[in-house]
């Protein structure tokens, strides 16, 4: 059902790798009533997956911390935030560059932010070293006529 009033959900989980899938599935479940296209679902899933993986792998590296995922929908506009309270990003401009990674050892491609930007309409990064990182991603879904 498409409501014009804002509707919000949030979940908080430990930064274990298997919770990336939990986050992805939760977002899908929350958005399914907007009747997104398969492509839109894939876009949002990929973007959330990249942001949550970053929180787990880069934000907390070897320690386990909390990741907060929120999603707000207003009509067909979707806003997603992924927050960690880990080490923070040293240079946000550099981090956004395609192929830039600080973890080549972990076989990272450096394409996470490039994917988020490609698949969402807007990507904002807020980060403070030693305090954590928040990724805010917005996307307007197209409304399919329900039959
Ligand atoms: N949540 C985060 N906390 C700390 N650093 C981060 C976070 N997200 C991204 N980064 C930094 O930004 C870089 C680029 O991220 P990304 O484009 O996803 O590439 P990759 O994850 O493959 O390294 C990472 O290598 C890391 O240094
Ligand atoms: Mg990444």
Tab-separated table of C-alpha atoms and ligand atoms in Angstrom:
chain	number	residue	atom	x	y	z
A	1	UNK	CA	0.000	0.000	0.000
A	2	UNK	CA	1.373	3.410	-0.979
A	3	UNK	CA	1.008	5.866	1.910
A	4	UNK	CA	1.969	9.500	1.681
A	5	UNK	CA	2.734	9.570	5.422
A	6	UNK	CA	6.303	8.581	6.306
A	7	UNK	CA	6.679	5.011	7.485
A	8	UNK	CA	9.895	3.974	9.173
A	9	UNK	CA	11.603	0.788	10.291
A	10	UNK	CA	14.914	0.191	12.018
A	11	UNK	CA	16.939	-2.826	13.007
A	12	UNK	CA	20.173	-3.128	14.920
A	13	UNK	CA	22.399	-6.169	14.573
A	14	UNK	CA	25.890	-7.415	15.370
A	15	UNK	CA	28.531	-7.012	12.692
A	16	UNK	CA	28.809	-10.694	11.764
A	17	UNK	CA	29.148	-11.349	8.021
A	18	UNK	CA	26.006	-13.520	7.928
A	19	UNK	CA	23.919	-10.545	9.036
A	20	UNK	CA	24.505	-8.867	5.677
A	21	UNK	CA	21.911	-11.250	4.264
A	22	UNK	CA	19.567	-10.570	7.179
A	23	UNK	CA	19.784	-6.834	6.442
A	24	UNK	CA	19.146	-7.337	2.740
A	25	UNK	CA	16.108	-9.565	3.313
A	26	UNK	CA	14.650	-7.164	5.882
A	27	UNK	CA	14.829	-4.228	3.483
A	28	UNK	CA	13.160	-6.302	0.764
A	29	UNK	CA	10.370	-7.335	3.115
A	30	UNK	CA	9.793	-3.712	4.127
A	31	UNK	CA	9.636	-2.457	0.534
A	32	UNK	CA	7.633	-5.259	-1.053
A	33	UNK	CA	4.302	-3.482	-0.603
A	34	UNK	CA	5.550	-0.653	-2.853
A	35	UNK	CA	5.488	-3.233	-5.632
A	36	UNK	CA	9.002	-2.440	-6.907
A	37	UNK	CA	10.248	-3.833	-10.199
A	38	UNK	CA	12.740	-6.689	-10.159
A	39	UNK	CA	15.450	-4.237	-11.257
A	40	UNK	CA	14.626	-1.803	-8.446
A	41	UNK	CA	14.726	-4.639	-5.908
A	42	UNK	CA	18.131	-5.699	-7.211
A	43	UNK	CA	19.435	-2.119	-7.085
A	44	UNK	CA	18.353	-1.569	-3.490
A	45	UNK	CA	19.581	-5.008	-2.419
A	46	UNK	CA	23.013	-4.423	-3.930
A	47	UNK	CA	23.359	-0.953	-2.408
A	48	UNK	CA	22.342	-2.150	1.081
A	49	UNK	CA	24.595	-5.152	0.765
A	50	UNK	CA	27.614	-2.955	-0.105
A	51	UNK	CA	26.967	-0.481	2.720
A	52	UNK	CA	26.407	-3.183	5.346
A	53	UNK	CA	29.451	-5.145	4.184
A	54	UNK	CA	31.526	-1.982	4.503
A	55	UNK	CA	30.293	-1.428	8.063
A	56	UNK	CA	31.219	-5.009	8.964
A	57	UNK	CA	34.554	-5.268	7.151
A	58	UNK	CA	35.925	-1.726	7.352
A	59	UNK	CA	34.010	-0.141	10.218
A	60	UNK	CA	34.745	-2.878	12.719
A	61	UNK	CA	37.500	-4.889	11.003
A	62	UNK	CA	38.280	-7.575	13.617
A	63	UNK	CA	36.002	-6.470	16.458
A	64	UNK	CA	32.254	-7.020	16.600
A	65	UNK	CA	30.045	-3.957	16.937
A	66	UNK	CA	26.521	-2.806	16.219
A	67	UNK	CA	25.148	-1.872	12.822
A	68	UNK	CA	21.968	0.198	12.590
A	69	UNK	CA	19.836	-0.069	9.463
A	70	UNK	CA	16.867	2.239	8.975
A	71	UNK	CA	14.487	2.635	6.091
A	72	UNK	CA	11.860	5.309	5.586
A	73	UNK	CA	9.308	5.284	2.808
A	74	UNK	CA	7.175	8.264	1.866
A	75	UNK	CA	4.982	7.481	-1.089
A	76	UNK	CA	7.405	5.797	-3.484
A	77	UNK	CA	10.447	7.618	-2.088
A	78	UNK	CA	12.784	5.396	-0.112
A	79	UNK	CA	15.555	6.534	2.208
A	80	UNK	CA	17.957	4.034	3.755
A	81	UNK	CA	20.656	4.630	6.346
A	82	UNK	CA	23.416	2.253	7.410
A	83	UNK	CA	25.327	3.329	10.514
A	84	UNK	CA	28.299	1.843	12.320
A	85	UNK	CA	30.170	3.087	15.376
A	86	UNK	CA	33.544	1.845	14.229
A	87	UNK	CA	36.760	3.406	13.028
A	88	UNK	CA	35.400	5.958	10.538
A	89	UNK	CA	36.656	6.946	7.084
A	90	UNK	CA	39.927	8.835	6.820
A	91	UNK	CA	39.293	10.492	3.439
A	92	UNK	CA	35.686	10.402	2.179
A	93	UNK	CA	36.549	11.852	-1.237
A	94	UNK	CA	39.129	9.129	-1.850
A	95	UNK	CA	36.836	6.407	-0.505
A	96	UNK	CA	34.225	7.311	-3.166
A	97	UNK	CA	36.711	6.865	-6.009
A	98	UNK	CA	36.175	3.694	-8.078
A	99	UNK	CA	38.794	1.002	-7.310
A	100	UNK	CA	39.984	2.759	-4.151
A	101	UNK	CA	40.292	0.315	-1.271
A	102	UNK	CA	42.255	0.255	1.970
A	103	UNK	CA	41.900	-3.544	2.112
A	104	UNK	CA	43.453	-5.019	-1.049
A	105	UNK	CA	44.552	-7.889	1.203
A	106	UNK	CA	40.916	-8.851	1.768
A	107	UNK	CA	40.289	-9.016	-1.991
A	108	UNK	CA	38.151	-5.911	-1.965
A	109	UNK	CA	37.360	-4.416	-5.368
A	110	UNK	CA	37.048	-0.809	-4.259
A	111	UNK	CA	33.737	-0.599	-6.133
A	112	UNK	CA	31.304	-0.510	-3.209
A	113	UNK	CA	30.574	3.229	-3.260
A	114	UNK	CA	30.552	3.234	-7.066
A	115	UNK	CA	27.798	0.579	-6.991
A	116	UNK	CA	25.812	2.462	-4.341
A	117	UNK	CA	25.983	5.604	-6.465
A	118	UNK	CA	25.053	3.756	-9.635
A	119	UNK	CA	22.049	2.000	-8.122
A	120	UNK	CA	20.609	4.715	-5.876
A	121	UNK	CA	19.617	8.307	-6.782
A	122	UNK	CA	21.665	9.878	-3.975
A	123	UNK	CA	24.405	8.658	-1.655
A	124	UNK	CA	25.606	10.760	1.273
A	125	UNK	CA	28.516	9.778	3.500
A	126	UNK	CA	28.977	11.126	7.020
A	127	UNK	CA	31.972	9.886	8.941
A	128	UNK	CA	34.139	10.796	11.861
A	129	UNK	CA	37.357	8.961	12.600
A	130	UNK	CA	37.121	6.913	15.751
A	131	UNK	CA	33.354	7.430	15.986
A	132	UNK	CA	31.825	5.761	12.961
A	133	UNK	CA	30.139	6.167	9.627
A	134	UNK	CA	26.631	6.776	8.348
A	135	UNK	CA	25.618	6.142	4.746
A	136	UNK	CA	22.367	7.745	3.596
A	137	UNK	CA	20.921	6.486	0.315
A	138	UNK	CA	17.786	7.749	-1.398
A	139	UNK	CA	15.855	6.362	-4.318
A	140	UNK	CA	12.507	7.052	-5.904
A	141	UNK	CA	10.792	3.886	-7.056
A	142	UNK	CA	8.489	3.838	-10.038
A	143	UNK	CA	4.979	2.922	-9.189
A	144	UNK	CA	3.719	-0.087	-11.048
A	145	UNK	CA	-0.018	-0.345	-11.459
A	146	UNK	CA	-1.234	-3.247	-9.321
A	147	UNK	CA	-3.565	-5.587	-11.213
B	1	LIG	N1	31.833	1.886	7.171
B	1	LIG	C1	33.109	2.166	6.894
B	1	LIG	N2	33.995	2.390	7.895
B	1	LIG	C2	35.301	2.680	7.625
B	1	LIG	N3	35.820	2.766	6.376
B	1	LIG	C3	34.992	2.548	5.337
B	1	LIG	C4	33.601	2.244	5.528
B	1	LIG	N4	33.028	2.106	4.303
B	1	LIG	C5	34.004	2.309	3.405
B	1	LIG	N5	35.188	2.568	4.007
B	1	LIG	C6	36.472	2.890	3.323
B	1	LIG	O1	36.195	3.247	1.972
B	1	LIG	C7	36.940	2.399	1.066
B	1	LIG	C8	36.144	2.184	-0.203
B	1	LIG	O2	34.955	1.444	0.031
B	1	LIG	P1	34.329	0.602	-1.167
B	1	LIG	O3	34.111	1.498	-2.331
B	1	LIG	O4	33.127	-0.133	-0.653
B	1	LIG	O5	35.471	-0.437	-1.544
B	1	LIG	P2	35.963	-1.775	-0.788
B	1	LIG	O6	34.944	-2.136	0.266
B	1	LIG	O7	36.038	-2.806	-1.859
B	1	LIG	O8	37.291	-1.449	-0.183
B	1	LIG	C9	37.207	1.137	1.886
B	1	LIG	O9	38.329	0.431	1.413
B	1	LIG	C10	37.415	1.707	3.296
B	1	LIG	O10	38.719	2.218	3.451
B	2	LIG	MG1	32.919	-2.132	0.015
